[in-house]
Amino acid sequence: MSDLTQLTISQARAKLRAKEITATEITEAYLSAIERANPALNAYVAVTDDKARDMAKASDAKLTKGEGGSLEGIPLGIKDLFGTEGIHTQACSHVLDGFKPRYESTVTGNLWADGAVMLGKLNMDEFAMGSSNETSYYGPVVNPWRRSRLDTVVMPTTHQGDGGFVSAGGTRTARTLDNAQLVPGGSSGGSASAVSAFLCAGATATDTGGSIRQPAAFTGTVGIKPTYGRCSRWGIVAFASSLDQAGPIARDVRDAAILLRSMASVDPKDTTSVDRPVPDYEAAIGKPIKGMKVGIPKEYRIDGMPEEIETLWQKGIAWLRDAGAEIVDISLPHTKYALPAYYIVAPAEASSNLARYDGVRYGLRVPGKDIVDMYEKTRAAGFGREVKRRIMIGTYVLSAGYYDAYYLQAQKVRNLIKRDFENVFAAGVDVILTPATPSAAFGIADEDMAADPVKMYLNDIFTVTVNMAGLPGIAVPAGLDAKGLPLGLQLIGRPFDEETLFQTAHVIEQAAGSFQPEKWW
Amino acid sequence: MSVDVKTVKRVARLARIAVSEEDAERMTGELNAILGFVEQLNEVDVSGVEPMTSVTPMEMKKRQDVVTDGNKAADIVANAPATEENFFLVPKVVE
């Protein structure tokens, strides 16, 4: 193997255990890949090279003795939202300038205990608020995928196409890459971009309304948001506490299963962490899905959805049917209300969680003439536009006189959304198949999105229902659109039935194949 | 429901975010776009529906009422912009 960064986690794990490669070698390979690519992609906001080398050395000492954990020597990227002891943790916000926590988040602690190596902290939308990774204080992340045009080229008979396909008639099709920079999705845009561009073997991410699954779909990677309560939220910067969940972004379904097993745990430090043993998710991969009941919700067929998304969905249905699953039409009648209800519940929780950034305990302080003036100036300078917008909405809907009309109404609708899913699962449906996003990746600084915040919010239309109901959801790459950009399908499962998601996603992955961006960076 | 510039300034004050006249005007438009979007929730019949309090039906976890850590004053103030002898420093609050 010439390039160690090309190995999946499961392949690297086998080679590390067989002593064919060392943790130091693979770590160095990633560090040099980051050094070369990061100026173009901006996926990392902090590279912890010294720490990575120390951790790799410690892993090598264990591996030499035939010891080590389930992720021994595997180099990972960590979203900037996770508290990492003594290391840059700023949720990509100006207000957290210089913050280095004196503690480690439970999720990252679990990964290090299993032997993983930290490469650095990954870019994200500020406080995880965004769907394009353009709200980061550190600037936008660039998607390693670019649009391309298919051209037919007449070939001299002796020449083999470089990357194209030689056809019987002496012509080939070649893709010409467009120069326009695209967003990787958000909020875990750095995680998705880094995994897709081979700048880490896998990454941690978080998902409040789609922040794992939408960027995974935009970059041809696999992302799973587990059931609420599966991964501890302790030590992760809070956005909307009743919706936030950590999960992995990985190159394939098996890698996502390996990472989630390590990240998930029962944690007494998080009162919403659920007391259930963590299963071996990898064991579910490869199990037949014959007889499984797959629900197709009619409400996910929305107006204005591109034809390509519908075609992709139909392909997914056909693959699962061919594998022996029973396809059933279902109805989730309150689907359309999930996004508006989310835009009350999430900002309300955020306005409360972000009250702690007051210029006193950590981060930025802008002096003022008195303490209130100091608070107001600090928060005005420290928060970006999108964060302020959400704090304002949250403050408004929780303010006297509006609480019942907005917040209570939204929490009632949230119960109806959850009930829709419960009814479907009670009727025997094992898993639900939907598109992951209503479109492929769009351009950085897209004018329509910038002009209308609601347009940007619509990116999460298929993913947000899952957070509102606390269910697990996985995005798995399923094809390319006409412009050569990846598109994903989403599977939604019963609470704590991540195993069925891995099992079914693997069937889609087997049928669809895997997708890599053409390297331009 | 929609908000005017005066309401936006009041909400900004509640949220402790300083806003200029220009900010307040821009935010008024943005907030009204979002409030217009969430308006559709009013058409949902929620009679007899309880507001959600916990997405996973579970009993609130309780821990033993014992000290689990402590003596971390230096850690707690380590990231503060201004401190003195393990106290946070703030502008004068009481005259």
Short mmCIF file of N, CA and C in Angstrom, two decimals, chain A residues 306-434:
data_model
loop_
_atom_site.label_atom_id
_atom_site.label_comp_id
_atom_site.label_asym_id
_atom_site.label_seq_id
_atom_site.Cartn_x
_atom_site.Cartn_y
_atom_site.Cartn_z
N PRO A 306 -35.68 17.86 -6.88
CA PRO A 306 -35.13 17.49 -8.19
C PRO A 306 -35.44 16.04 -8.55
N GLU A 307 -35.66 15.84 -9.83
CA GLU A 307 -35.96 14.52 -10.39
C GLU A 307 -34.91 13.49 -9.96
N GLU A 308 -33.65 13.95 -9.90
CA GLU A 308 -32.55 13.03 -9.57
C GLU A 308 -32.68 12.43 -8.17
N ILE A 309 -33.25 13.23 -7.26
CA ILE A 309 -33.41 12.74 -5.88
C ILE A 309 -34.47 11.64 -5.87
N GLU A 310 -35.56 11.87 -6.62
CA GLU A 310 -36.63 10.87 -6.72
C GLU A 310 -36.08 9.57 -7.36
N THR A 311 -35.27 9.73 -8.40
CA THR A 311 -34.69 8.56 -9.08
C THR A 311 -33.80 7.78 -8.13
N LEU A 312 -33.01 8.51 -7.35
CA LEU A 312 -32.11 7.88 -6.38
C LEU A 312 -32.90 7.07 -5.35
N TRP A 313 -33.98 7.68 -4.89
CA TRP A 313 -34.85 7.05 -3.90
C TRP A 313 -35.42 5.74 -4.47
N GLN A 314 -35.88 5.81 -5.73
CA GLN A 314 -36.42 4.61 -6.38
C GLN A 314 -35.36 3.53 -6.51
N LYS A 315 -34.12 3.94 -6.80
CA LYS A 315 -33.03 2.97 -6.89
C LYS A 315 -32.83 2.27 -5.55
N GLY A 316 -32.85 3.08 -4.49
CA GLY A 316 -32.68 2.54 -3.14
C GLY A 316 -33.77 1.52 -2.81
N ILE A 317 -35.00 1.87 -3.18
CA ILE A 317 -36.14 0.96 -2.95
C ILE A 317 -35.90 -0.35 -3.70
N ALA A 318 -35.44 -0.25 -4.95
CA ALA A 318 -35.21 -1.44 -5.77
C ALA A 318 -34.10 -2.31 -5.16
N TRP A 319 -33.02 -1.69 -4.69
CA TRP A 319 -31.92 -2.46 -4.10
C TRP A 319 -32.39 -3.25 -2.87
N LEU A 320 -33.20 -2.58 -2.03
CA LEU A 320 -33.65 -3.26 -0.81
C LEU A 320 -34.66 -4.36 -1.16
N ARG A 321 -35.51 -4.10 -2.17
CA ARG A 321 -36.47 -5.11 -2.59
C ARG A 321 -35.72 -6.33 -3.15
N ASP A 322 -34.71 -6.05 -3.96
CA ASP A 322 -33.91 -7.14 -4.55
C ASP A 322 -33.23 -7.98 -3.47
N ALA A 323 -32.92 -7.33 -2.34
CA ALA A 323 -32.26 -8.05 -1.25
C ALA A 323 -33.26 -8.80 -0.36
N GLY A 324 -34.55 -8.74 -0.76
CA GLY A 324 -35.55 -9.54 -0.06
C GLY A 324 -36.40 -8.78 0.94
N ALA A 325 -36.22 -7.45 1.01
CA ALA A 325 -37.03 -6.66 1.94
C ALA A 325 -38.42 -6.46 1.36
N GLU A 326 -39.37 -6.26 2.28
CA GLU A 326 -40.74 -5.96 1.86
C GLU A 326 -40.91 -4.45 1.92
N ILE A 327 -41.32 -3.85 0.80
CA ILE A 327 -41.46 -2.40 0.74
C ILE A 327 -42.92 -2.02 1.01
N VAL A 328 -43.14 -1.13 1.98
CA VAL A 328 -44.51 -0.71 2.28
C VAL A 328 -44.62 0.81 2.26
N ASP A 329 -45.73 1.29 1.71
CA ASP A 329 -45.98 2.74 1.72
C ASP A 329 -46.49 3.12 3.10
N ILE A 330 -45.93 4.18 3.66
CA ILE A 330 -46.37 4.62 4.98
C ILE A 330 -46.67 6.11 4.94
N SER A 331 -47.31 6.59 6.01
CA SER A 331 -47.59 8.01 6.12
C SER A 331 -47.10 8.53 7.46
N LEU A 332 -46.38 9.65 7.42
CA LEU A 332 -45.94 10.35 8.63
C LEU A 332 -46.54 11.76 8.50
N PRO A 333 -47.83 11.90 8.87
CA PRO A 333 -48.59 13.09 8.48
C PRO A 333 -48.04 14.42 8.99
N HIS A 334 -47.31 14.45 10.09
CA HIS A 334 -46.85 15.73 10.63
C HIS A 334 -45.45 16.15 10.15
N THR A 335 -44.93 15.42 9.16
CA THR A 335 -43.58 15.69 8.65
C THR A 335 -43.32 17.17 8.35
N LYS A 336 -44.27 17.81 7.66
CA LYS A 336 -44.02 19.20 7.22
C LYS A 336 -43.90 20.18 8.38
N TYR A 337 -44.36 19.77 9.55
CA TYR A 337 -44.29 20.68 10.70
C TYR A 337 -43.00 20.52 11.50
N ALA A 338 -42.19 19.53 11.13
CA ALA A 338 -40.97 19.28 11.92
C ALA A 338 -40.00 20.45 11.84
N LEU A 339 -39.79 20.97 10.64
CA LEU A 339 -38.82 22.05 10.49
C LEU A 339 -39.27 23.34 11.20
N PRO A 340 -40.54 23.79 11.00
CA PRO A 340 -40.95 24.97 11.78
C PRO A 340 -40.91 24.74 13.30
N ALA A 341 -41.28 23.55 13.76
CA ALA A 341 -41.23 23.29 15.21
C ALA A 341 -39.78 23.32 15.70
N TYR A 342 -38.88 22.79 14.86
CA TYR A 342 -37.44 22.80 15.20
C TYR A 342 -36.95 24.23 15.34
N TYR A 343 -37.41 25.13 14.45
CA TYR A 343 -36.92 26.50 14.50
C TYR A 343 -37.55 27.33 15.62
N ILE A 344 -38.31 26.67 16.47
CA ILE A 344 -38.71 27.27 17.74
C ILE A 344 -37.94 26.59 18.88
N VAL A 345 -37.97 25.25 18.88
CA VAL A 345 -37.36 24.50 19.99
C VAL A 345 -35.84 24.71 20.03
N ALA A 346 -35.17 24.56 18.89
CA ALA A 346 -33.70 24.66 18.89
C ALA A 346 -33.21 26.06 19.28
N PRO A 347 -33.75 27.14 18.68
CA PRO A 347 -33.29 28.46 19.12
C PRO A 347 -33.64 28.75 20.59
N ALA A 348 -34.78 28.25 21.05
CA ALA A 348 -35.14 28.49 22.46
C ALA A 348 -34.08 27.87 23.38
N GLU A 349 -33.72 26.62 23.09
CA GLU A 349 -32.70 25.95 23.92
C GLU A 349 -31.34 26.62 23.74
N ALA A 350 -31.06 27.06 22.51
CA ALA A 350 -29.77 27.70 22.26
C ALA A 350 -29.66 29.02 23.01
N SER A 351 -30.74 29.79 23.02
CA SER A 351 -30.66 31.10 23.69
C SER A 351 -30.35 30.90 25.17
N SER A 352 -30.86 29.81 25.73
CA SER A 352 -30.59 29.51 27.13
C SER A 352 -29.15 28.99 27.31
N ASN A 353 -28.75 28.03 26.47
CA ASN A 353 -27.39 27.46 26.58
C ASN A 353 -26.30 28.50 26.34
N LEU A 354 -26.55 29.43 25.43
CA LEU A 354 -25.50 30.39 25.07
C LEU A 354 -25.46 31.62 25.99
N ALA A 355 -26.35 31.61 27.00
CA ALA A 355 -26.33 32.71 27.97
C ALA A 355 -25.02 32.71 28.76
N ARG A 356 -24.34 31.55 28.79
CA ARG A 356 -23.12 31.45 29.60
C ARG A 356 -21.95 32.25 29.02
N TYR A 357 -22.03 32.65 27.75
CA TYR A 357 -20.91 33.38 27.15
C TYR A 357 -21.08 34.86 27.47
N ASP A 358 -20.50 35.23 28.61
CA ASP A 358 -20.76 36.55 29.18
C ASP A 358 -19.50 37.38 29.37
N GLY A 359 -18.37 36.87 28.86
CA GLY A 359 -17.12 37.62 29.00
C GLY A 359 -16.51 37.54 30.39
N VAL A 360 -17.04 36.66 31.24
CA VAL A 360 -16.54 36.56 32.60
C VAL A 360 -15.73 35.28 32.81
N ARG A 361 -16.30 34.15 32.39
CA ARG A 361 -15.70 32.87 32.76
C ARG A 361 -14.72 32.30 31.74
N TYR A 362 -14.94 32.59 30.47
CA TYR A 362 -14.00 32.11 29.47
C TYR A 362 -14.14 32.92 28.20
N GLY A 363 -13.13 32.86 27.37
CA GLY A 363 -13.20 33.44 26.04
C GLY A 363 -13.04 34.94 26.01
N LEU A 364 -13.73 35.50 25.01
CA LEU A 364 -13.59 36.91 24.69
C LEU A 364 -14.22 37.82 25.75
N ARG A 365 -13.59 38.96 26.01
CA ARG A 365 -14.23 40.02 26.79
C ARG A 365 -13.98 41.35 26.10
N VAL A 366 -15.07 42.09 25.86
CA VAL A 366 -14.93 43.45 25.33
C VAL A 366 -15.33 44.39 26.47
N PRO A 367 -14.42 45.27 26.91
CA PRO A 367 -14.73 46.13 28.05
C PRO A 367 -15.93 47.04 27.77
N GLY A 368 -16.66 47.37 28.85
CA GLY A 368 -17.80 48.28 28.73
C GLY A 368 -17.83 49.23 29.91
N LYS A 369 -18.78 50.16 29.87
CA LYS A 369 -18.80 51.17 30.94
C LYS A 369 -19.35 50.60 32.26
N ASP A 370 -20.15 49.51 32.15
CA ASP A 370 -20.57 48.80 33.36
C ASP A 370 -20.73 47.33 32.97
N ILE A 371 -21.22 46.50 33.89
CA ILE A 371 -21.20 45.06 33.59
C ILE A 371 -22.16 44.70 32.45
N VAL A 372 -23.34 45.33 32.41
CA VAL A 372 -24.29 45.00 31.33
C VAL A 372 -23.73 45.44 29.98
N ASP A 373 -23.10 46.59 29.97
CA ASP A 373 -22.48 47.08 28.74
C ASP A 373 -21.37 46.11 28.28
N MET A 374 -20.64 45.59 29.25
CA MET A 374 -19.59 44.61 28.94
C MET A 374 -20.21 43.34 28.34
N TYR A 375 -21.27 42.83 28.97
CA TYR A 375 -21.97 41.64 28.41
C TYR A 375 -22.39 41.89 26.96
N GLU A 376 -23.07 43.04 26.79
CA GLU A 376 -23.67 43.31 25.47
C GLU A 376 -22.62 43.50 24.39
N LYS A 377 -21.52 44.15 24.74
CA LYS A 377 -20.47 44.37 23.75
C LYS A 377 -19.73 43.08 23.45
N THR A 378 -19.50 42.28 24.49
CA THR A 378 -18.81 41.00 24.31
C THR A 378 -19.62 40.09 23.40
N ARG A 379 -20.90 39.99 23.66
CA ARG A 379 -21.75 39.08 22.88
C ARG A 379 -21.98 39.62 21.46
N ALA A 380 -22.03 40.94 21.32
CA ALA A 380 -22.19 41.52 19.98
C ALA A 380 -20.96 41.23 19.12
N ALA A 381 -19.78 41.32 19.75
CA ALA A 381 -18.54 41.09 19.00
C ALA A 381 -18.24 39.60 18.85
N GLY A 382 -18.64 38.81 19.83
CA GLY A 382 -18.23 37.40 19.87
C GLY A 382 -19.06 36.46 19.04
N PHE A 383 -20.36 36.75 18.89
CA PHE A 383 -21.24 35.87 18.12
C PHE A 383 -21.35 36.34 16.68
N GLY A 384 -21.43 35.40 15.77
CA GLY A 384 -21.67 35.72 14.36
C GLY A 384 -23.15 35.94 14.10
N ARG A 385 -23.45 36.34 12.87
CA ARG A 385 -24.83 36.70 12.49
C ARG A 385 -25.86 35.60 12.72
N GLU A 386 -25.53 34.37 12.28
CA GLU A 386 -26.50 33.28 12.39
C GLU A 386 -26.77 32.96 13.86
N VAL A 387 -25.72 32.97 14.67
CA VAL A 387 -25.88 32.66 16.09
C VAL A 387 -26.74 33.73 16.77
N LYS A 388 -26.47 34.99 16.44
CA LYS A 388 -27.28 36.08 17.03
C LYS A 388 -28.74 35.94 16.63
N ARG A 389 -28.95 35.62 15.34
CA ARG A 389 -30.31 35.45 14.83
C ARG A 389 -31.04 34.38 15.64
N ARG A 390 -30.37 33.27 15.91
CA ARG A 390 -31.05 32.19 16.63
C ARG A 390 -31.24 32.53 18.10
N ILE A 391 -30.28 33.23 18.70
CA ILE A 391 -30.47 33.65 20.10
C ILE A 391 -31.66 34.60 20.18
N MET A 392 -31.77 35.48 19.21
CA MET A 392 -32.87 36.45 19.19
C MET A 392 -34.22 35.75 19.05
N ILE A 393 -34.31 34.81 18.11
CA ILE A 393 -35.56 34.05 17.94
C ILE A 393 -35.90 33.31 19.23
N GLY A 394 -34.90 32.65 19.79
CA GLY A 394 -35.11 31.89 21.02
C GLY A 394 -35.56 32.77 22.17
N THR A 395 -34.94 33.92 22.30
CA THR A 395 -35.30 34.84 23.38
C THR A 395 -36.73 35.34 23.18
N TYR A 396 -37.06 35.63 21.92
CA TYR A 396 -38.41 36.13 21.62
C TYR A 396 -39.48 35.07 21.94
N VAL A 397 -39.28 33.84 21.46
CA VAL A 397 -40.34 32.82 21.66
C VAL A 397 -40.47 32.40 23.12
N LEU A 398 -39.43 32.65 23.92
CA LEU A 398 -39.53 32.32 25.34
C LEU A 398 -39.97 33.52 26.18
N SER A 399 -40.11 34.69 25.55
CA SER A 399 -40.41 35.89 26.34
C SER A 399 -41.87 35.91 26.76
N ALA A 400 -42.13 36.67 27.82
CA ALA A 400 -43.47 36.72 28.42
C ALA A 400 -44.52 37.04 27.36
N GLY A 401 -45.58 36.26 27.33
CA GLY A 401 -46.66 36.52 26.40
C GLY A 401 -46.59 35.70 25.12
N TYR A 402 -45.41 35.17 24.82
CA TYR A 402 -45.27 34.41 23.58
C TYR A 402 -44.96 32.93 23.81
N TYR A 403 -44.62 32.60 25.05
CA TYR A 403 -44.20 31.24 25.40
C TYR A 403 -45.23 30.19 24.98
N ASP A 404 -46.48 30.41 25.32
CA ASP A 404 -47.53 29.43 25.00
C ASP A 404 -47.73 29.31 23.48
N ALA A 405 -47.81 30.48 22.84
CA ALA A 405 -48.11 30.50 21.40
C ALA A 405 -47.02 29.81 20.59
N TYR A 406 -45.78 30.01 20.97
CA TYR A 406 -44.70 29.44 20.19
C TYR A 406 -44.12 28.17 20.81
N TYR A 407 -43.52 28.31 21.98
CA TYR A 407 -42.74 27.20 22.54
C TYR A 407 -43.63 26.00 22.91
N LEU A 408 -44.70 26.25 23.64
CA LEU A 408 -45.57 25.13 24.03
C LEU A 408 -46.22 24.47 22.82
N GLN A 409 -46.66 25.30 21.87
CA GLN A 409 -47.27 24.77 20.64
C GLN A 409 -46.25 23.87 19.92
N ALA A 410 -45.00 24.32 19.81
CA ALA A 410 -43.97 23.54 19.11
C ALA A 410 -43.69 22.23 19.84
N GLN A 411 -43.68 22.25 21.17
CA GLN A 411 -43.42 21.02 21.92
C GLN A 411 -44.59 20.04 21.81
N LYS A 412 -45.78 20.55 21.61
CA LYS A 412 -46.94 19.67 21.37
C LYS A 412 -46.83 19.04 19.98
N VAL A 413 -46.50 19.86 19.01
CA VAL A 413 -46.32 19.35 17.64
C VAL A 413 -45.20 18.30 17.62
N ARG A 414 -44.18 18.55 18.42
CA ARG A 414 -43.06 17.60 18.49
C ARG A 414 -43.56 16.23 18.96
N ASN A 415 -44.47 16.23 19.91
CA ASN A 415 -45.04 14.95 20.37
C ASN A 415 -45.81 14.26 19.25
N LEU A 416 -46.50 15.05 18.41
CA LEU A 416 -47.26 14.47 17.29
C LEU A 416 -46.30 13.86 16.24
N ILE A 417 -45.17 14.53 16.03
CA ILE A 417 -44.17 14.02 15.08
C ILE A 417 -43.64 12.68 15.58
N LYS A 418 -43.36 12.62 16.86
CA LYS A 418 -42.85 11.38 17.46
C LYS A 418 -43.91 10.27 17.36
N ARG A 419 -45.16 10.65 17.59
CA ARG A 419 -46.26 9.68 17.55
C ARG A 419 -46.41 9.08 16.14
N ASP A 420 -46.21 9.91 15.12
CA ASP A 420 -46.27 9.41 13.73
C ASP A 420 -45.31 8.23 13.56
N PHE A 421 -44.08 8.41 14.04
CA PHE A 421 -43.08 7.34 13.91
C PHE A 421 -43.49 6.12 14.75
N GLU A 422 -43.97 6.36 15.97
CA GLU A 422 -44.36 5.24 16.84
C GLU A 422 -45.45 4.39 16.20
N ASN A 423 -46.40 5.08 15.55
CA ASN A 423 -47.49 4.34 14.89
C ASN A 423 -46.97 3.44 13.78
N VAL A 424 -46.03 3.97 13.01
CA VAL A 424 -45.48 3.22 11.88
C VAL A 424 -44.68 2.01 12.39
N PHE A 425 -43.87 2.23 13.41
CA PHE A 425 -43.08 1.12 13.96
C PHE A 425 -43.98 0.08 14.63
N ALA A 426 -45.06 0.56 15.26
CA ALA A 426 -46.00 -0.37 15.91
C ALA A 426 -46.68 -1.24 14.85
N ALA A 427 -46.83 -0.72 13.64
CA ALA A 427 -47.47 -1.47 12.56
C ALA A 427 -46.49 -2.47 11.91
N GLY A 428 -45.29 -2.57 12.45
CA GLY A 428 -44.36 -3.61 11.99
C GLY A 428 -43.26 -3.15 11.07
N VAL A 429 -43.18 -1.82 10.79
CA VAL A 429 -42.10 -1.34 9.94
C VAL A 429 -40.79 -1.39 10.73
N ASP A 430 -39.73 -1.93 10.10
CA ASP A 430 -38.44 -2.07 10.78
C ASP A 430 -37.54 -0.86 10.56
N VAL A 431 -37.64 -0.30 9.35
CA VAL A 431 -36.75 0.80 9.00
C VAL A 431 -37.43 1.65 7.92
N ILE A 432 -37.11 2.95 7.90
CA ILE A 432 -37.73 3.87 6.95
C ILE A 432 -36.65 4.39 6.00
N LEU A 433 -36.96 4.38 4.70
CA LEU A 433 -35.99 4.86 3.70
C LEU A 433 -36.47 6.19 3.11
N THR A 434 -35.58 7.19 3.12
CA THR A 434 -35.90 8.51 2.56
C THR A 434 -34.65 9.06 1.87
#
